[in-house]
Coordinates of C-alpha atoms in Angstrom, one line a residue:
Chain A
M1 CA 5.5 8.6 13.1
L2 CA 5.5 6.1 10.3
A3 CA 5.0 2.6 11.8
K4 CA 7.0 -0.5 11.1
R5 CA 4.7 -3.0 9.3
I6 CA 3.9 -6.6 10.2
I7 CA 2.9 -8.5 7.1
P8 CA 1.6 -12.1 7.0
C9 CA 2.4 -13.8 3.7
L10 CA 0.0 -16.3 2.3
D11 CA 1.4 -18.6 -0.3
I12 CA -1.4 -19.7 -2.6
N13 CA -1.6 -22.9 -4.5
N14 CA -4.9 -23.8 -6.3
G15 CA -6.7 -21.2 -4.2
R16 CA -5.5 -22.6 -0.8
T17 CA -2.9 -21.2 1.6
V18 CA 0.3 -23.3 1.8
K19 CA 3.7 -22.9 3.3
G20 CA 6.8 -24.6 2.1
I21 CA 9.7 -25.1 4.5
N22 CA 12.9 -24.2 2.6
F23 CA 10.8 -24.1 -0.5
I24 CA 9.8 -27.8 -0.2
N25 CA 7.4 -29.9 1.9
I26 CA 4.3 -28.0 1.0
C27 CA 1.5 -28.5 3.4
D28 CA -2.0 -27.0 3.7
A29 CA -2.6 -24.1 6.0
G30 CA -6.1 -22.9 5.3
D31 CA -8.6 -20.8 3.3
P32 CA -6.9 -17.6 2.2
V33 CA -9.9 -15.3 2.5
E34 CA -10.7 -16.5 6.0
L35 CA -7.0 -16.1 7.0
A36 CA -6.9 -12.7 5.4
M37 CA -9.9 -11.5 7.4
Y38 CA -8.5 -13.1 10.6
Y39 CA -5.2 -11.3 10.1
S40 CA -6.7 -7.9 9.3
Q41 CA -8.8 -8.2 12.5
Q42 CA -5.7 -9.2 14.4
G43 CA -3.9 -6.0 13.4
A44 CA -1.8 -7.1 10.4
D45 CA -0.7 -3.9 8.6
E46 CA -0.7 -5.4 5.1
L47 CA -1.0 -8.8 3.5
V48 CA 1.0 -10.5 0.7
F49 CA -0.4 -13.2 -1.5
L50 CA 2.0 -15.2 -3.6
D51 CA 0.6 -17.6 -6.1
I52 CA 3.4 -20.1 -6.0
T53 CA 2.2 -22.3 -8.9
A54 CA 0.9 -19.6 -11.1
T55 CA 0.2 -20.8 -14.6
I56 CA -2.1 -19.3 -17.3
E57 CA -5.0 -21.6 -16.5
K58 CA -4.8 -20.8 -12.8
R59 CA -4.7 -17.0 -13.5
K60 CA -8.6 -16.8 -13.4
T61 CA -8.7 -18.5 -10.0
L62 CA -6.2 -15.9 -8.7
V63 CA -8.3 -13.0 -10.1
G64 CA -11.4 -14.4 -8.4
L65 CA -9.5 -14.7 -5.2
V66 CA -8.2 -11.1 -5.4
K67 CA -11.7 -9.9 -5.9
K68 CA -12.9 -11.8 -2.8
I69 CA -10.0 -10.6 -0.7
A70 CA -10.5 -7.0 -1.7
A71 CA -14.2 -7.1 -0.9
N72 CA -13.6 -8.5 2.5
I73 CA -10.5 -6.8 4.0
N74 CA -9.8 -3.2 4.8
I75 CA -6.0 -3.2 4.7
P76 CA -3.7 -3.0 1.7
F77 CA -2.5 -6.2 0.0
T78 CA 0.1 -7.2 -2.5
V79 CA -0.3 -10.0 -5.1
G80 CA 2.5 -11.8 -6.7
G81 CA 3.4 -15.0 -8.5
G82 CA 3.8 -15.5 -12.2
I83 CA 3.1 -11.9 -13.3
T84 CA 4.9 -11.3 -16.5
S85 CA 3.3 -8.3 -18.2
V86 CA 1.8 -4.9 -17.6
S87 CA -1.6 -6.3 -18.6
N88 CA -1.4 -9.2 -16.0
A89 CA -0.7 -6.5 -13.4
Y90 CA -3.5 -4.3 -14.6
E91 CA -6.1 -7.1 -14.3
L92 CA -5.1 -7.8 -10.7
L93 CA -5.0 -4.0 -9.8
Q94 CA -8.4 -3.5 -11.4
N95 CA -9.8 -6.3 -9.2
G96 CA -8.7 -4.7 -6.0
A97 CA -5.0 -5.5 -5.4
D98 CA -3.0 -2.5 -4.1
K99 CA 0.4 -3.6 -5.2
I100 CA 1.9 -6.1 -7.5
S101 CA 5.0 -8.1 -6.7
I102 CA 7.3 -9.3 -9.5
N103 CA 10.3 -11.5 -9.3
S104 CA 11.8 -13.7 -12.0
A105 CA 9.9 -12.0 -14.8
A106 CA 11.4 -8.6 -13.8
F107 CA 14.9 -10.1 -13.8
K108 CA 14.5 -11.6 -17.2
N109 CA 12.8 -8.5 -18.6
P110 CA 13.8 -5.4 -16.6
K111 CA 11.6 -3.3 -18.8
L112 CA 8.6 -4.8 -17.0
I113 CA 9.5 -2.7 -13.9
K114 CA 9.6 0.6 -15.9
G115 CA 6.5 -0.4 -17.8
M116 CA 4.5 -1.1 -14.6
S117 CA 5.8 2.0 -12.8
D118 CA 5.0 4.3 -15.7
E119 CA 1.5 2.8 -16.0
F120 CA 0.5 2.5 -12.3
G121 CA 3.1 4.4 -10.3
S122 CA 6.1 3.0 -8.5
Q123 CA 4.1 2.6 -5.3
C124 CA 2.4 -0.3 -7.0
V125 CA 5.6 -2.1 -8.0
V126 CA 7.1 -4.4 -5.4
L127 CA 10.3 -6.1 -6.5
A128 CA 10.6 -9.5 -4.8
I129 CA 14.1 -11.0 -4.7
D130 CA 14.9 -14.5 -3.5
T131 CA 18.5 -14.3 -2.3
K132 CA 21.1 -16.7 -1.0
K133 CA 24.5 -16.1 0.6
E134 CA 27.1 -18.2 -1.1
I135 CA 30.4 -19.5 0.4
D136 CA 32.1 -16.5 -1.2
G137 CA 30.2 -14.4 1.3
N138 CA 28.1 -12.6 -1.3
W139 CA 24.4 -12.5 -1.6
Y140 CA 23.2 -13.6 -5.1
V141 CA 19.8 -13.4 -6.9
Y142 CA 17.9 -16.7 -7.4
L143 CA 15.1 -17.1 -9.8
N144 CA 12.1 -19.4 -10.3
G145 CA 11.3 -19.9 -6.7
G146 CA 14.9 -20.4 -5.7
R147 CA 15.6 -23.1 -8.3
I148 CA 18.0 -21.1 -10.6
K149 CA 21.1 -19.3 -9.4
T150 CA 22.2 -16.2 -11.2
N151 CA 25.6 -14.5 -11.0
T152 CA 24.0 -11.2 -10.1
K153 CA 24.6 -9.8 -6.7
T154 CA 21.5 -8.9 -4.8
Y155 CA 22.5 -5.3 -4.0
E156 CA 23.3 -4.5 -7.6
W157 CA 20.0 -5.9 -8.9
A158 CA 18.0 -4.1 -6.2
K159 CA 19.7 -0.8 -7.0
Q160 CA 19.1 -1.2 -10.7
A161 CA 15.5 -2.1 -10.1
T162 CA 14.7 0.8 -7.9
K163 CA 16.2 3.1 -10.6
S164 CA 13.8 1.6 -13.1
G165 CA 10.9 2.3 -10.8
A166 CA 10.5 -0.4 -8.2
G167 CA 8.8 1.2 -5.2
E168 CA 9.6 -1.4 -2.6
I169 CA 11.8 -4.4 -2.2
L170 CA 10.6 -7.7 -0.8
L171 CA 13.7 -9.5 0.2
T172 CA 13.6 -13.2 1.0
S173 CA 16.7 -14.9 2.3
M174 CA 16.7 -18.5 1.2
N175 CA 19.4 -19.3 3.9
N176 CA 17.0 -18.1 6.6
D177 CA 13.5 -19.1 5.1
G178 CA 11.9 -21.8 7.1
T179 CA 14.7 -22.0 9.7
K180 CA 13.0 -19.9 12.4
N181 CA 16.5 -18.7 13.3
G182 CA 15.9 -15.0 12.5
F183 CA 16.0 -12.7 9.5
A184 CA 19.1 -12.1 7.4
E185 CA 20.1 -8.9 9.0
D186 CA 23.2 -8.1 6.9
I187 CA 21.7 -8.1 3.5
T188 CA 18.4 -6.5 4.8
S189 CA 20.5 -3.7 6.4
L190 CA 22.6 -3.1 3.3
L191 CA 19.5 -2.7 1.1
S192 CA 17.5 -0.7 3.6
N193 CA 20.3 1.7 4.3
E194 CA 21.5 2.2 0.7
L195 CA 18.2 2.2 -1.2
K196 CA 15.7 5.0 -1.1
V197 CA 12.7 2.7 -1.1
P198 CA 11.2 0.6 1.7
V199 CA 12.6 -2.9 2.3
I200 CA 10.4 -5.7 3.5
A201 CA 12.4 -8.5 5.2
S202 CA 11.3 -12.0 4.7
G203 CA 12.5 -15.5 5.8
G204 CA 13.5 -16.8 9.2
A205 CA 11.0 -15.3 11.7
G206 CA 10.8 -17.7 14.7
T207 CA 10.5 -15.5 17.8
L208 CA 9.3 -12.0 18.8
Q209 CA 12.9 -10.9 19.2
H210 CA 13.7 -11.7 15.6
F211 CA 11.2 -9.0 14.5
A212 CA 12.7 -6.5 16.9
D213 CA 16.2 -7.3 15.6
V214 CA 15.3 -6.9 12.0
F215 CA 13.6 -3.5 12.7
I216 CA 16.3 -2.2 15.0
K217 CA 19.5 -3.7 13.8
A218 CA 18.7 -4.1 10.1
N219 CA 16.4 -1.0 9.8
A220 CA 13.8 -3.0 7.8
D221 CA 10.6 -1.0 7.0
A222 CA 8.4 -4.1 7.3
A223 CA 8.8 -7.8 8.2
I224 CA 7.0 -10.7 6.6
A225 CA 6.3 -14.1 8.2
A226 CA 4.1 -17.0 7.2
S227 CA 4.2 -20.2 9.2
V228 CA 4.7 -18.7 12.7
F229 CA 1.4 -16.8 12.0
H230 CA -0.5 -19.5 10.2
Y231 CA 0.2 -22.1 13.0
K232 CA -0.3 -19.4 15.7
E233 CA 3.1 -19.8 17.2
I234 CA 3.2 -16.0 17.2
E235 CA 0.0 -13.9 17.4
I236 CA 0.1 -10.4 15.9
P237 CA -1.3 -8.6 19.0
D238 CA 1.4 -10.2 21.2
L239 CA 4.0 -9.3 18.6
K240 CA 3.0 -5.7 18.4
K241 CA 2.8 -5.3 22.1
F242 CA 6.3 -6.8 22.4
L243 CA 7.7 -4.4 19.7
S244 CA 5.9 -1.4 21.3
E245 CA 7.5 -2.2 24.7
K246 CA 10.9 -2.2 22.8
K247 CA 10.1 1.3 21.7
I248 CA 9.5 0.2 18.1
N249 CA 6.8 2.3 16.5
V250 CA 3.9 -0.1 15.5
R251 CA 0.2 0.5 14.8
L252 CA -1.6 -0.8 17.9
Chain B
M14 CA -28.5 7.3 -0.4
N15 CA -26.9 7.9 -3.8
V16 CA -23.2 7.9 -3.7
A17 CA -21.2 8.7 -6.9
I18 CA -17.5 7.8 -7.2
I19 CA -16.0 10.0 -10.0
K20 CA -14.6 7.9 -12.8
Y21 CA -11.5 9.3 -14.4
N22 CA -8.0 8.2 -15.5
A23 CA -6.8 7.5 -12.0
G24 CA -6.7 4.1 -10.2
N25 CA -8.0 2.8 -6.9
V26 CA -11.7 3.3 -7.7
Q27 CA -12.5 -0.3 -7.1
S28 CA -11.2 -0.3 -3.5
V29 CA -13.4 2.7 -2.6
L30 CA -16.4 0.8 -4.0
Y31 CA -15.5 -2.2 -1.9
A32 CA -15.1 0.0 1.2
L33 CA -18.6 1.4 0.7
Q34 CA -20.0 -2.1 0.2
R35 CA -18.6 -3.2 3.5
L36 CA -20.6 -0.3 5.0
R37 CA -23.6 -1.7 3.1
I38 CA -23.7 1.3 0.8
D39 CA -24.1 0.8 -3.0
A40 CA -22.3 3.4 -5.0
V41 CA -21.9 4.0 -8.7
I42 CA -18.6 4.7 -10.5
T43 CA -19.4 7.2 -13.1
D44 CA -18.3 10.2 -15.2
D45 CA -21.9 11.0 -16.1
K46 CA -22.4 14.7 -15.1
K47 CA -26.1 14.3 -14.4
E48 CA -25.5 11.3 -12.2
I49 CA -22.7 13.0 -10.3
N50 CA -24.8 16.2 -9.9
K51 CA -27.8 14.4 -8.4
A52 CA -25.8 12.2 -6.0
D53 CA -26.2 12.8 -2.3
K54 CA -22.5 12.3 -1.8
V55 CA -19.6 12.4 -4.2
I56 CA -16.2 10.7 -3.7
F57 CA -13.2 11.8 -5.7
P58 CA -10.6 9.1 -5.4
G59 CA -7.3 8.7 -7.1
V60 CA -3.9 7.2 -7.4
G61 CA -1.9 8.6 -10.2
N62 CA -0.2 11.7 -11.7
A63 CA -1.6 15.1 -11.0
A64 CA -0.8 16.6 -14.4
S65 CA -2.4 13.8 -16.5
A66 CA -5.4 13.6 -14.1
M67 CA -6.0 17.4 -14.4
K68 CA -5.7 17.2 -18.2
Y69 CA -8.3 14.4 -18.3
L70 CA -10.7 16.3 -16.0
Q71 CA -10.4 19.4 -18.2
K72 CA -10.9 17.5 -21.4
N73 CA -14.0 15.9 -20.1
N74 CA -15.3 19.1 -18.4
L75 CA -15.3 17.3 -15.0
D76 CA -13.1 20.2 -13.6
K77 CA -16.0 22.7 -13.8
L78 CA -18.5 20.1 -12.5
I79 CA -16.5 19.2 -9.4
V80 CA -16.0 22.8 -8.2
S81 CA -19.7 23.5 -8.7
L82 CA -20.9 20.6 -6.5
K83 CA -23.0 21.5 -3.5
Q84 CA -23.3 18.1 -1.8
P85 CA -20.5 16.7 0.4
V86 CA -17.5 15.8 -1.7
L87 CA -14.6 13.7 -0.4
G88 CA -11.3 13.8 -2.2
I89 CA -9.0 10.9 -1.4
C90 CA -5.2 11.0 -1.9
L91 CA -4.7 12.5 -5.4
G92 CA -8.3 13.6 -5.1
L93 CA -7.3 15.9 -2.2
Q94 CA -4.3 17.1 -4.1
L95 CA -6.3 18.0 -7.1
L96 CA -8.7 20.1 -4.9
C97 CA -5.8 22.3 -3.9
N98 CA -4.5 25.4 -5.8
H99 CA -1.3 24.0 -7.3
S100 CA 0.8 20.8 -7.4
E101 CA 4.5 20.6 -7.9
E102 CA 3.8 17.3 -9.7
G103 CA 4.1 18.4 -13.4
N104 CA 3.8 22.1 -12.2
T105 CA 0.0 21.7 -12.4
R106 CA -2.7 24.2 -11.7
C107 CA -5.4 22.3 -9.8
L108 CA -9.1 23.0 -8.9
G109 CA -8.4 25.7 -6.3
I110 CA -11.0 24.7 -3.6
F111 CA -8.4 24.3 -0.8
D112 CA -6.3 27.3 -0.3
T113 CA -3.0 25.5 -0.2
N114 CA -0.3 24.0 -2.4
V115 CA 1.0 20.5 -3.0
K116 CA 4.8 19.9 -2.7
K117 CA 7.0 16.9 -3.2
F118 CA 8.6 15.3 -0.1
K119 CA 12.3 16.0 0.0
S120 CA 14.6 13.6 1.9
D121 CA 18.2 12.5 1.8
N122 CA 17.7 10.5 5.0
H123 CA 17.1 6.8 4.7
N124 CA 14.8 6.9 7.6
F125 CA 12.4 8.9 5.5
K126 CA 11.9 7.1 2.3
I127 CA 9.8 8.4 -0.6
P128 CA 7.0 7.6 -1.2
Q129 CA 5.8 7.5 2.4
M130 CA 4.4 4.0 2.5
G131 CA 2.5 2.6 5.4
W132 CA 0.7 3.6 8.6
N133 CA 1.2 7.0 10.2
N134 CA -0.9 8.9 12.8
I135 CA -3.3 11.8 12.4
Y136 CA -3.6 14.5 15.1
N137 CA -5.3 17.9 15.7
L138 CA -8.5 16.3 14.4
K139 CA -10.9 19.2 13.8
S140 CA -13.8 18.0 11.6
S141 CA -16.9 16.0 12.1
L142 CA -15.2 13.6 9.6
F143 CA -13.3 12.4 12.7
N144 CA -16.2 11.8 15.1
G145 CA -15.3 8.7 17.1
V146 CA -11.8 8.6 15.7
K147 CA -9.1 8.9 18.4
E148 CA -6.3 11.5 18.2
N149 CA -3.1 9.8 16.9
S150 CA -5.1 7.0 15.2
Y151 CA -3.1 5.2 12.4
V152 CA -4.2 5.5 8.8
Y153 CA -2.6 4.1 5.6
Y154 CA -0.6 6.4 3.3
V155 CA 1.1 5.9 0.0
H156 CA 2.3 9.2 -1.4
S157 CA 5.3 11.3 -2.6
Y158 CA 3.5 14.7 -2.6
Y159 CA 1.7 16.4 0.3
A160 CA -0.5 19.4 0.8
E161 CA 1.0 22.1 3.0
L162 CA -0.7 23.1 6.3
S163 CA -3.3 25.8 5.9
S164 CA -6.2 27.3 7.9
Q165 CA -8.4 24.6 6.2
T166 CA -6.3 21.8 7.6
V167 CA -8.5 19.6 9.8
A168 CA -6.0 16.8 10.6
T169 CA -2.2 16.8 10.6
T170 CA 0.4 14.1 10.0
D171 CA 4.2 14.4 10.5
Y172 CA 6.5 12.9 7.8
I173 CA 9.7 14.9 7.3
I174 CA 7.5 17.9 8.1
P175 CA 3.9 18.3 9.4
Y176 CA 1.4 18.4 6.5
S177 CA -2.3 18.3 5.9
A178 CA -3.7 14.8 6.5
A179 CA -7.1 16.3 5.9
L180 CA -8.6 19.5 4.6
Q181 CA -12.1 20.9 4.7
K182 CA -13.8 23.9 3.2
N183 CA -17.6 24.2 3.1
N184 CA -18.9 21.0 1.5
F185 CA -15.5 19.9 0.3
Y186 CA -13.4 17.4 2.3
G187 CA -10.1 15.8 1.5
V188 CA -8.0 13.1 3.1
Q189 CA -4.4 12.4 1.9
F190 CA -4.5 8.9 3.4
H191 CA -6.4 5.9 2.0
A192 CA -9.4 5.8 4.2
E193 CA -10.7 2.9 2.2
K194 CA -7.6 0.9 3.3
S195 CA -7.2 2.2 6.8
A196 CA -8.9 -0.6 8.8
D197 CA -11.4 0.5 11.4
A198 CA -10.3 4.1 11.6
G199 CA -10.8 4.5 7.9
A200 CA -14.2 2.8 7.9
Q201 CA -15.3 5.2 10.7
I202 CA -14.1 8.3 8.6
I203 CA -16.0 7.1 5.5
S204 CA -19.0 6.3 7.5
N205 CA -18.9 9.9 9.1
F206 CA -18.6 11.4 5.6
L207 CA -21.7 9.5 4.5
K208 CA -23.6 10.9 7.5
L209 CA -22.9 14.5 6.6
C210 CA -25.8 16.7 5.7
S211 CA -25.9 18.3 2.3

């Protein structure tokens, strides 16, 4: 049976792991390669690396980091942050990344999704969406790390993107991110039940039960967390044992 | 030991090289026929499209070379599929080592998304490839096409239906999952492959 995936997310800034709370207050959380090795030994199913301040001059640092990660860990990993072209993606895949996550660039240039999926296959293309529930009750797409609001509803964008070839959706709820009050179950559930591709829930993990809820109630295929793992508030073996006792299929 | 990883127009070659390096084995990524012929072990990896991969192999005469190899050969993912008779992907006639066909997963159930992406278990393990690997171990999959069960199936996985997680015929081995990304179980399988005698 296909297992639900637990994915630590490492936000990378200048080659170091950082974690913002509600996208601000960035503080240092360690060496990414060391953390990656630690997490793979702990039973993480995949890793996501997001270069949060990706600029052209820092691109080389990221490629070097990808190479080091690929050489040292034996589980799949996704790289994202500032990838705007098929050739950017190619360079990271060539150096050992398994999947590429694209966000604002794909929204501004939807042809990027098709370009990448035609070139590398849709299994390589992870569409990341930062989303926020507004007072009108709808979830909207935000761009540029949550700084720019669009008038596009998240479900519409996700549907269009999967038609263009996105193979997976990484859905981050800005309302939940950093709160440790649980994942956004409503929007995760909508996407997961309506789309034909896997949905990774992100934002809000605080307790073991939050993971169980997002898998059972929202039917997420995978769940991402950062700070609860980085600061060892939740250890992956404990989490998987808990989920397994709740009859959720995880890789032990 | 000489290990050759066949270079062709399919991705994921680098990850296989890294996996071997973690086992302290140096390998070459090559499309040089002499080099592939004289290698002790040959790995035939791949992520990509069956039709375009077969065309590339034929154009470069790698198709004839691969089927003539006498040393242990390990196909991974698309590599396994290309070693079968036929693939539905692009209605492609493949290399015909394994006596089975490759079909596309069909699902209208949101619990079975396509591609299958993630960790699933392997059972009915029947090859020395799986020495020291427990029944129902988890391995990492990313695929939309699968090889049907056959008498050459040496490991099975269930996703929508049971299919060939691994196939073996004579010196030819194939795994549908990404052994190079399958944590300790994957490393054990690759290490077992490297221990096979020619």
